[in-house]
Short mmCIF file of C-alpha atoms in Angstrom, two decimals:
data_model
loop_
_atom_site.label_atom_id
_atom_site.label_comp_id
_atom_site.label_asym_id
_atom_site.label_seq_id
_atom_site.Cartn_x
_atom_site.Cartn_y
_atom_site.Cartn_z
CA MET A 22 11.70 -5.56 -80.55
CA GLU A 23 14.53 -3.77 -78.72
CA ALA A 24 13.74 -0.54 -80.57
CA LEU A 25 10.16 -0.64 -79.28
CA VAL A 26 11.03 -1.61 -75.74
CA GLY A 27 13.83 0.91 -75.23
CA PRO A 28 11.64 4.03 -74.88
CA LEU A 29 9.32 2.20 -72.50
CA LEU A 30 12.27 1.19 -70.38
CA ARG A 31 13.37 4.82 -70.19
CA LEU A 32 9.88 5.95 -69.22
CA PHE A 33 8.84 3.28 -66.73
CA GLY A 34 11.68 0.99 -66.01
CA VAL A 35 14.71 2.55 -64.40
CA LEU A 36 13.37 1.82 -60.95
CA PHE A 37 12.68 -1.74 -62.00
CA CYS A 38 16.06 -2.61 -63.58
CA PHE A 39 18.81 -2.08 -61.02
CA CYS A 40 22.01 -3.89 -61.93
CA ALA A 41 20.44 -5.71 -64.87
CA THR A 42 22.21 -7.35 -67.79
CA TRP A 43 20.18 -7.87 -70.94
CA ARG A 44 20.68 -11.07 -72.85
CA ALA A 45 19.09 -11.58 -76.27
CA SER A 46 19.47 -15.33 -75.87
CA ALA A 47 20.26 -17.56 -72.95
CA GLN A 48 23.35 -19.14 -74.50
CA THR A 49 26.53 -19.37 -72.42
CA GLN A 50 29.91 -20.84 -73.12
CA PRO A 51 30.64 -23.98 -71.16
CA ALA A 52 33.40 -23.65 -68.61
CA THR A 53 35.55 -26.33 -67.09
CA SER A 54 34.31 -27.35 -63.65
CA PRO A 55 36.78 -26.78 -60.82
CA SER A 56 37.91 -29.91 -59.05
CA LEU A 57 38.75 -29.35 -55.38
CA GLY A 58 38.16 -26.34 -53.16
CA ASP A 59 41.87 -25.69 -52.62
CA GLN A 60 42.27 -25.07 -56.35
CA LEU A 61 39.59 -22.39 -56.43
CA GLN A 62 39.86 -18.64 -56.14
CA VAL A 63 36.69 -16.67 -55.44
CA PHE A 64 36.29 -13.01 -56.39
CA LEU A 65 33.52 -10.48 -56.07
CA ALA A 66 33.54 -8.48 -59.32
CA THR A 67 32.02 -4.99 -59.11
CA MET A 68 31.33 -2.87 -62.19
CA GLU A 69 30.73 0.86 -62.01
CA PRO A 70 27.58 2.48 -63.45
CA GLY A 71 27.27 2.80 -67.21
CA ASP A 72 25.57 5.21 -69.60
CA GLU A 73 22.08 3.76 -69.94
CA PRO A 74 19.47 4.58 -67.29
CA TRP A 75 19.21 0.96 -66.18
CA GLU A 76 23.02 0.81 -65.85
CA ARG A 77 23.21 3.81 -63.49
CA PHE A 78 23.35 1.64 -60.38
CA GLY A 79 26.25 -0.60 -61.36
CA HIS A 80 26.48 -4.37 -61.48
CA ASP A 81 28.38 -7.25 -59.94
CA ALA A 82 29.05 -10.98 -60.23
CA ILE A 83 30.87 -13.80 -58.47
CA VAL A 84 33.94 -14.95 -60.40
CA ILE A 85 35.40 -18.37 -59.58
CA ILE A 86 38.76 -19.41 -61.05
CA ASP A 87 40.10 -22.95 -61.16
CA THR A 88 43.82 -22.39 -60.76
CA GLY A 89 44.49 -25.96 -61.86
CA SER A 90 42.93 -25.70 -65.30
CA GLY A 91 42.84 -21.91 -65.66
CA ALA A 92 39.10 -22.02 -66.32
CA SER A 93 36.88 -19.34 -64.84
CA ARG A 94 33.21 -18.57 -64.53
CA ALA A 95 31.37 -15.33 -63.79
CA TYR A 96 28.03 -16.00 -62.09
CA ASN A 97 25.60 -13.24 -62.98
CA PHE A 98 22.15 -12.99 -61.37
CA GLY A 99 20.98 -10.05 -63.49
CA VAL A 100 19.84 -11.73 -66.71
CA PHE A 101 16.47 -11.02 -68.33
CA ASP A 102 15.08 -11.35 -71.84
CA PHE A 103 13.28 -8.69 -73.90
CA ASP A 104 11.76 -11.46 -76.01
CA ALA A 105 10.18 -13.31 -73.10
CA PRO A 106 6.38 -13.73 -73.35
CA ASN A 107 4.49 -10.65 -72.08
CA PHE A 108 7.76 -8.94 -71.17
CA ILE A 109 6.30 -5.42 -71.19
CA GLY A 110 3.20 -6.42 -69.22
CA ASN A 111 5.22 -8.15 -66.51
CA PHE A 112 7.70 -5.30 -66.52
CA ILE A 113 5.02 -2.69 -65.82
CA LEU A 114 3.27 -4.88 -63.25
CA GLY A 115 6.49 -5.54 -61.33
CA ARG A 116 6.41 -9.27 -61.99
CA MET A 117 9.77 -9.63 -63.65
CA THR A 118 11.53 -12.98 -63.88
CA TYR A 119 15.33 -12.87 -63.74
CA TRP A 120 17.83 -15.68 -63.64
CA ILE A 121 21.45 -16.63 -63.07
CA GLU A 122 23.87 -17.56 -65.80
CA ALA A 123 27.56 -18.43 -65.83
CA ASP A 124 29.84 -17.11 -68.55
CA PRO A 125 33.62 -17.34 -68.99
CA GLY A 126 35.13 -14.92 -66.47
CA GLY A 127 37.67 -13.09 -68.62
CA PRO A 128 35.35 -12.17 -71.52
CA THR A 129 32.66 -11.09 -69.05
CA LEU A 130 34.98 -8.65 -67.30
CA ASP A 131 36.39 -7.46 -70.63
CA MET A 132 32.86 -6.67 -71.82
CA TYR A 133 32.50 -4.09 -69.05
CA ALA A 134 36.03 -2.79 -69.54
CA ASN A 135 35.32 -2.33 -73.26
CA ALA A 136 32.26 -0.29 -72.26
CA HIS A 137 34.64 1.94 -70.28
CA ARG A 138 33.24 0.91 -66.93
CA SER A 139 35.68 0.42 -64.07
CA VAL A 140 35.91 -3.14 -62.75
CA TRP A 141 37.19 -4.15 -59.32
CA LEU A 142 37.94 -7.68 -58.14
CA GLN A 143 37.92 -8.53 -54.44
CA GLU A 144 39.40 -11.91 -53.60
CA LEU A 145 37.41 -13.45 -50.78
CA ASN A 146 39.32 -15.02 -47.90
CA LEU A 147 37.28 -18.22 -47.86
CA SER A 148 38.48 -21.62 -46.74
CA PRO A 149 38.80 -24.40 -49.37
CA GLU A 150 35.60 -25.94 -47.99
CA GLN A 151 33.73 -22.64 -48.27
CA ARG A 152 34.99 -22.04 -51.81
CA LEU A 153 33.86 -25.48 -52.91
CA LYS A 154 30.52 -25.05 -51.15
CA LEU A 155 29.97 -21.69 -52.91
CA PHE A 156 30.88 -23.18 -56.28
CA GLU A 157 28.51 -26.13 -55.79
CA LYS A 158 25.75 -23.80 -54.60
CA LEU A 159 26.08 -21.56 -57.67
CA GLU A 160 26.22 -24.52 -60.03
CA LYS A 161 23.07 -25.95 -58.46
CA ASN A 162 21.44 -22.52 -58.55
CA ARG A 163 21.98 -22.16 -62.29
CA GLN A 164 20.28 -25.43 -63.18
CA PRO A 165 17.07 -24.92 -65.22
CA GLU A 166 14.81 -25.90 -62.34
CA ASN A 167 16.50 -23.44 -59.92
CA LYS A 168 17.80 -20.52 -61.96
CA TYR A 169 14.71 -18.26 -62.10
CA TYR A 170 13.56 -15.85 -59.41
CA ARG A 171 11.05 -13.01 -58.97
CA TYR A 172 13.06 -9.82 -59.24
CA ASP A 173 12.66 -6.97 -56.76
CA TYR A 174 14.81 -3.92 -57.50
CA TYR A 175 15.59 -3.24 -53.82
CA ARG A 176 15.20 -6.44 -51.83
CA ASP A 177 15.93 -9.25 -54.26
CA ASN A 178 18.11 -8.15 -57.15
CA CYS A 179 21.32 -9.26 -58.79
CA THR A 180 23.42 -7.82 -55.96
CA THR A 181 21.40 -9.13 -53.01
CA ARG A 182 21.60 -12.58 -54.61
CA VAL A 183 25.40 -12.29 -54.75
CA ARG A 184 25.46 -11.03 -51.15
CA ASP A 185 23.22 -13.84 -49.90
CA SER A 186 25.22 -16.54 -51.68
CA ILE A 187 28.47 -15.44 -50.03
CA ASP A 188 26.71 -14.93 -46.70
CA GLU A 189 25.40 -18.47 -46.67
CA VAL A 190 28.82 -20.10 -47.04
CA THR A 191 30.29 -17.86 -44.31
CA ASN A 192 27.70 -19.05 -41.78
CA HIS A 193 25.86 -15.71 -42.14
CA ALA A 194 28.83 -13.68 -40.90
CA ILE A 195 27.98 -10.86 -43.33
CA LYS A 196 24.38 -10.48 -42.19
CA ASN A 197 25.21 -10.87 -38.51
CA GLN A 198 27.77 -8.05 -38.67
CA LEU A 199 26.23 -5.63 -41.17
CA GLU A 200 22.70 -5.77 -39.75
CA LYS A 201 24.04 -4.06 -36.63
CA VAL A 202 25.49 -1.15 -38.59
CA SER A 203 22.99 1.68 -39.10
CA THR A 204 23.21 4.22 -41.91
CA ASP A 205 21.51 7.46 -42.91
CA SER A 206 20.78 6.10 -46.37
CA THR A 207 17.42 5.09 -47.81
CA TYR A 208 16.28 3.39 -50.99
CA ARG A 209 15.03 6.81 -52.11
CA SER A 210 18.39 8.50 -51.55
CA TYR A 211 20.22 5.89 -53.63
CA THR A 212 17.60 6.18 -56.37
CA ARG A 213 18.02 9.96 -56.40
CA ILE A 214 21.79 9.62 -56.67
CA GLY A 215 21.54 7.17 -59.55
CA MET A 216 19.14 9.39 -61.46
CA ALA A 217 20.86 12.69 -60.66
CA GLU A 218 21.89 13.21 -64.29
CA ASN A 219 18.49 12.43 -65.81
CA PHE A 220 16.04 15.04 -64.52
CA TRP A 221 12.87 13.66 -66.12
CA LEU A 222 13.42 10.11 -64.90
CA TYR A 223 14.37 11.55 -61.52
CA THR A 224 11.04 13.38 -61.45
CA ALA A 225 9.04 10.31 -62.52
CA LEU A 226 10.65 8.19 -59.82
CA GLU A 227 10.16 10.87 -57.17
CA LEU A 228 6.47 10.78 -58.02
CA ALA A 229 6.33 6.99 -57.98
CA MET A 230 8.20 6.23 -54.75
CA GLY A 231 6.27 5.88 -51.52
CA PRO A 232 7.13 5.56 -47.79
CA PRO A 233 8.68 2.07 -48.17
CA THR A 234 11.65 3.76 -49.84
CA ASP A 235 12.22 6.19 -46.93
CA ARG A 236 13.11 3.81 -44.15
CA LYS A 237 16.70 4.10 -42.89
CA LEU A 238 18.76 1.15 -44.06
CA SER A 239 21.19 -1.04 -42.22
CA ALA A 240 24.52 -1.72 -43.91
CA TRP A 241 23.15 -5.17 -44.75
CA GLN A 242 20.15 -3.68 -46.57
CA GLU A 243 22.16 -1.04 -48.42
CA CYS A 244 24.14 -3.88 -49.99
CA PHE A 245 21.45 -3.99 -52.67
CA MET A 246 23.83 -1.51 -54.38
CA PRO A 247 26.95 -3.08 -55.94
CA ALA A 248 29.24 -0.27 -54.80
CA ARG A 249 27.96 -0.52 -51.22
CA LEU A 250 28.42 -4.30 -51.14
CA MET A 251 32.02 -3.84 -52.31
CA GLU A 252 32.71 -1.26 -49.58
CA ASP A 253 30.79 -2.90 -46.73
CA LEU A 254 32.46 -6.29 -47.20
CA LYS A 255 35.75 -4.61 -46.26
CA ILE A 256 34.65 -4.41 -42.63
CA VAL A 257 33.40 -8.00 -42.40
CA THR A 258 35.50 -10.66 -40.67
CA ILE A 259 35.07 -14.43 -40.72
CA ASP A 260 36.40 -17.40 -38.82
CA ASP A 261 39.34 -19.02 -40.64
CA GLY A 262 38.40 -22.43 -39.32
CA ALA A 263 41.12 -22.39 -36.68
CA GLY A 264 39.34 -20.01 -34.34
CA HIS A 265 40.98 -16.88 -35.71
CA SER A 266 39.10 -13.86 -37.08
CA VAL A 267 40.31 -12.77 -40.52
CA PRO A 268 39.05 -10.17 -43.01
CA LEU A 269 36.58 -11.51 -45.55
CA VAL A 270 38.28 -9.48 -48.31
CA LYS A 271 41.78 -10.80 -48.83
CA ARG A 272 42.84 -8.29 -51.48
CA THR A 273 41.38 -5.90 -54.03
CA VAL A 274 42.51 -5.74 -57.65
CA GLU A 275 41.61 -2.91 -60.01
CA TYR A 276 40.92 -4.87 -63.19
CA TYR A 277 40.10 -1.79 -65.25
CA LYS A 278 39.95 1.91 -64.40
CA SER A 279 37.79 4.26 -66.46
CA ASN A 280 37.83 8.05 -66.51
CA ARG A 281 34.10 8.37 -65.83
CA THR A 282 32.82 10.95 -63.42
CA PRO A 283 31.66 9.01 -60.36
CA LEU A 284 28.13 9.25 -59.05
CA PRO A 285 27.60 12.03 -56.50
CA SER A 286 27.97 11.05 -52.87
CA GLN A 287 24.73 12.83 -51.91
CA PRO A 288 21.33 13.17 -53.62
CA PRO A 289 20.91 16.32 -55.74
CA GLN A 290 19.04 19.33 -54.36
CA TYR A 291 16.38 19.90 -57.01
CA TRP A 292 13.63 21.26 -54.75
CA TRP A 293 14.26 24.83 -55.93
CA ILE A 294 13.61 23.84 -59.56
CA PHE A 295 10.24 22.39 -58.62
CA LEU A 296 9.46 25.42 -56.46
CA ILE A 297 10.27 27.86 -59.29
CA ALA A 298 8.16 25.82 -61.73
CA GLY A 299 5.21 25.83 -59.31
CA LEU A 300 5.55 29.55 -58.58
CA ILE A 301 5.70 30.41 -62.28
CA LEU A 302 2.65 28.29 -63.11
CA GLY A 303 0.67 29.54 -60.11
CA GLY A 304 1.77 33.14 -60.67
CA VAL A 305 0.78 33.14 -64.32
CA MET A 306 -2.65 31.77 -63.42
CA ILE A 307 -3.14 34.56 -60.85
CA LEU A 308 -1.96 37.17 -63.35
CA ALA A 309 -4.33 35.80 -66.01
CA ALA A 310 -7.21 36.03 -63.53
CA ILE A 311 -6.29 39.59 -62.58
CA LYS A 312 -6.18 40.57 -66.26
CA SER A 313 -9.43 38.69 -66.89
CA ALA A 314 -7.61 36.60 -69.51
CA ARG A 315 -10.09 33.80 -69.07
CA ILE A 316 -9.00 31.64 -71.98
CA THR A 317 -5.39 31.73 -70.77
CA PHE A 318 -6.46 30.95 -67.22
CA PHE A 319 -8.78 28.10 -68.22
CA THR A 320 -6.08 26.63 -70.46
CA LEU A 321 -3.44 26.68 -67.73
CA ALA A 322 -5.91 25.43 -65.13
CA SER A 323 -6.93 22.56 -67.41
CA PHE A 324 -3.28 21.75 -68.17
CA TRP A 325 -2.33 21.62 -64.48
CA SER A 326 -5.43 19.64 -63.52
CA LEU A 327 -4.73 17.16 -66.30
CA ILE A 328 -1.17 16.66 -65.04
CA CYS A 329 -2.47 16.09 -61.51
CA SER A 330 -5.15 13.68 -62.75
CA VAL A 331 -2.71 11.59 -64.77
CA ALA A 332 -0.25 11.53 -61.85
CA ALA A 333 -3.02 10.38 -59.49
CA VAL A 334 -4.04 7.57 -61.85
CA PHE A 335 -0.40 6.53 -62.20
CA MET A 336 0.17 6.35 -58.44
CA LEU A 337 -3.13 4.59 -57.72
CA CYS A 338 -2.39 1.99 -60.39
CA LEU A 339 1.06 1.36 -58.90
CA TRP A 340 -0.52 0.89 -55.48
CA PHE A 341 -3.55 -1.24 -56.30
CA PHE A 342 -2.69 -3.07 -59.53
CA THR A 343 1.05 -3.82 -59.47
CA ASP A 344 3.61 -5.58 -57.30
CA HIS A 345 5.82 -2.50 -57.07
CA GLU A 346 5.70 -2.25 -53.28
CA ALA A 347 8.00 0.78 -53.32
CA GLY A 348 5.06 2.73 -54.72
CA TYR A 349 2.49 1.72 -52.10
CA TYR A 350 0.90 4.21 -49.64
CA ASN A 351 2.29 7.08 -51.68
CA THR A 352 1.73 10.39 -49.88
CA ASN A 353 2.29 12.22 -53.15
CA LEU A 354 -1.41 11.48 -53.62
CA PHE A 355 -2.06 14.40 -51.29
CA GLN A 356 -0.35 16.66 -53.83
CA PHE A 357 -1.72 15.03 -56.99
CA ASN A 358 -5.02 13.63 -55.80
CA PRO A 359 -8.26 12.44 -57.44
CA ILE A 360 -9.94 15.77 -56.60
CA SER A 361 -8.08 17.01 -59.67
CA TRP A 362 -10.40 14.95 -61.86
CA LEU A 363 -13.31 17.10 -60.72
CA VAL A 364 -11.22 20.29 -60.94
CA LEU A 365 -10.37 19.37 -64.54
CA ALA A 366 -14.06 18.90 -65.36
CA ALA A 367 -14.85 22.26 -63.74
CA ALA A 368 -12.02 23.94 -65.69
CA LEU A 369 -13.36 22.60 -68.96
CA ARG A 370 -16.72 24.14 -68.01
CA GLY A 371 -15.09 27.50 -67.33
CA PHE A 372 -15.43 27.11 -63.55
CA ARG A 373 -19.11 28.02 -63.80
CA TRP A 374 -20.05 25.37 -61.24
CA LYS A 375 -20.91 26.63 -57.77
CA SER A 376 -18.73 23.85 -56.43
CA ALA A 377 -15.65 25.09 -58.31
CA LYS A 378 -14.34 27.18 -55.42
CA PRO A 379 -14.74 24.41 -52.81
CA LEU A 380 -13.03 21.97 -55.17
CA VAL A 381 -9.89 24.06 -55.70
CA LEU A 382 -9.75 24.93 -52.00
CA LEU A 383 -10.04 21.24 -51.19
CA ALA A 384 -7.05 20.55 -53.44
CA VAL A 385 -5.08 23.18 -51.50
CA PHE A 386 -6.21 21.62 -48.20
CA PHE A 387 -5.00 18.16 -49.22
CA SER A 388 -1.68 19.60 -50.37
CA LEU A 389 -1.21 21.31 -46.99
CA LEU A 390 -2.23 18.12 -45.20
CA GLY A 391 0.49 16.31 -47.15
CA ILE A 392 3.09 18.52 -45.48
CA LEU A 393 2.22 16.92 -42.14
CA LEU A 394 3.06 13.52 -43.63
CA CYS A 395 6.33 14.64 -45.16
CA PHE A 396 8.16 13.17 -42.19
CA ILE A 397 6.95 9.78 -43.42
CA GLU A 398 7.88 10.39 -47.04
CA TRP A 399 10.48 13.03 -47.91
CA ASN A 400 8.67 14.46 -50.92
CA TRP A 401 9.41 18.17 -50.49
CA GLU A 402 10.07 18.55 -54.20
CA MET A 403 6.57 17.40 -55.12
CA ILE A 404 5.10 19.62 -52.38
CA ALA A 405 7.03 22.67 -53.63
CA LEU A 406 5.62 22.17 -57.14
CA ALA A 407 2.07 21.15 -56.30
CA LEU A 408 1.26 23.52 -53.44
CA SER A 409 2.45 26.58 -55.39
CA ALA A 410 0.38 25.65 -58.42
CA HIS A 411 -2.71 24.70 -56.35
CA LEU A 412 -2.58 28.04 -54.53
CA GLY A 413 -2.30 29.91 -57.83
CA LEU A 414 -5.23 27.99 -59.29
CA ALA A 415 -7.40 28.55 -56.21
CA ALA A 416 -6.58 32.26 -56.08
CA GLY A 417 -7.38 32.59 -59.78
CA VAL A 418 -10.76 30.88 -59.44
CA ILE A 419 -11.70 33.08 -56.47
CA LEU A 420 -10.63 36.24 -58.33
CA LEU A 421 -12.61 35.36 -61.44
CA GLN A 422 -15.71 34.35 -59.52
CA ASN A 423 -15.57 37.58 -57.49
CA LYS A 424 -15.28 39.58 -60.71
CA THR A 425 -18.28 37.72 -62.12
CA VAL A 426 -20.33 38.55 -59.00
CA GLU A 427 -19.26 42.20 -59.12
CA ALA A 428 -20.14 42.42 -62.80
CA ARG A 429 -23.63 41.08 -62.12
CA MET A 430 -24.16 43.46 -59.22
CA THR A 431 -23.12 46.51 -61.24
CA LYS A 432 -25.02 45.53 -64.36
CA PRO A 433 -27.79 48.12 -65.04
CA GLU A 434 -31.37 46.89 -65.04
#
């Protein structure tokens, strides 16, 4: 099953699997329950990104240690099952069910260390009452009737669940403080950073993401990323119960340090690659038209129109038939729009239709119109590719049709 699902995950699922931990079965080792709050230590465990596409955004968990017995538990909200009924269908439709599980703390952390992923532990400066409340909340949360939730890769994932659990026991000190802190980051920028090393998945996600991913985030919202939650908690203070303000993070321990290259701090600048690709495709179509290489031109025109048609279907399906809200209202539809279906049909007919010229010019018009909306959705890469190719296609059709008219006018009677 895993061998079949893996390629689909690489093609469709990176955007849908932030911070996830796959579990073939839902078995966990029992851990000894802590007794009183003053015996508990609470840590936020943060794991750096791994090798697989769905590991590129990192992971985290809440680790609670009972200093009396030495027992520990790592509470992980990122569990899903490949063997669940209709896993692929729910995966594609954005209707994924995730759940929380608790595993022994040491082996859980060692699993990530053995995968050569850095692990940091931040001890939280909670009162005994808050520690006990958090432990009881997590234990209640992992009961069969409470453990499952509808996963959203940005707004309700394994990290936001960790954030919200800690926030609740601190009387919402985290939300109250971080909501006021603005950032220049967006969901799109973090997605670009995570996929910087995988160009094809980067391209697929750039096509799929719509305006909901381009809103500026508060520090509270950007804590959907494990690394950001770890950093942003450092500026949070809480009441120690005696009226004094103390840091939420008491100390940070580097459990394991890898030699991995960290993710870039800024999204990659790939627009020039898309621009060159569009210019080459559009330029070759113009050259083929100039040389009257009709078969070459029709082949390239059909190829480009097919790409645009498939992209349009993909985006429309995300918008109207799935729960992937990050793909709604996608202005990339101005670059890869349903007009391409008609252009493809005209290309297969050798552009002999009288409407062929208006169709390709309409595609150019929509692409230009999309530039006006680029301040809503920062999709310059898709514009650079599509507009160049659309202009080349339109110029080629006009050149060939003009040559056809000239040939008919000069044909002897």
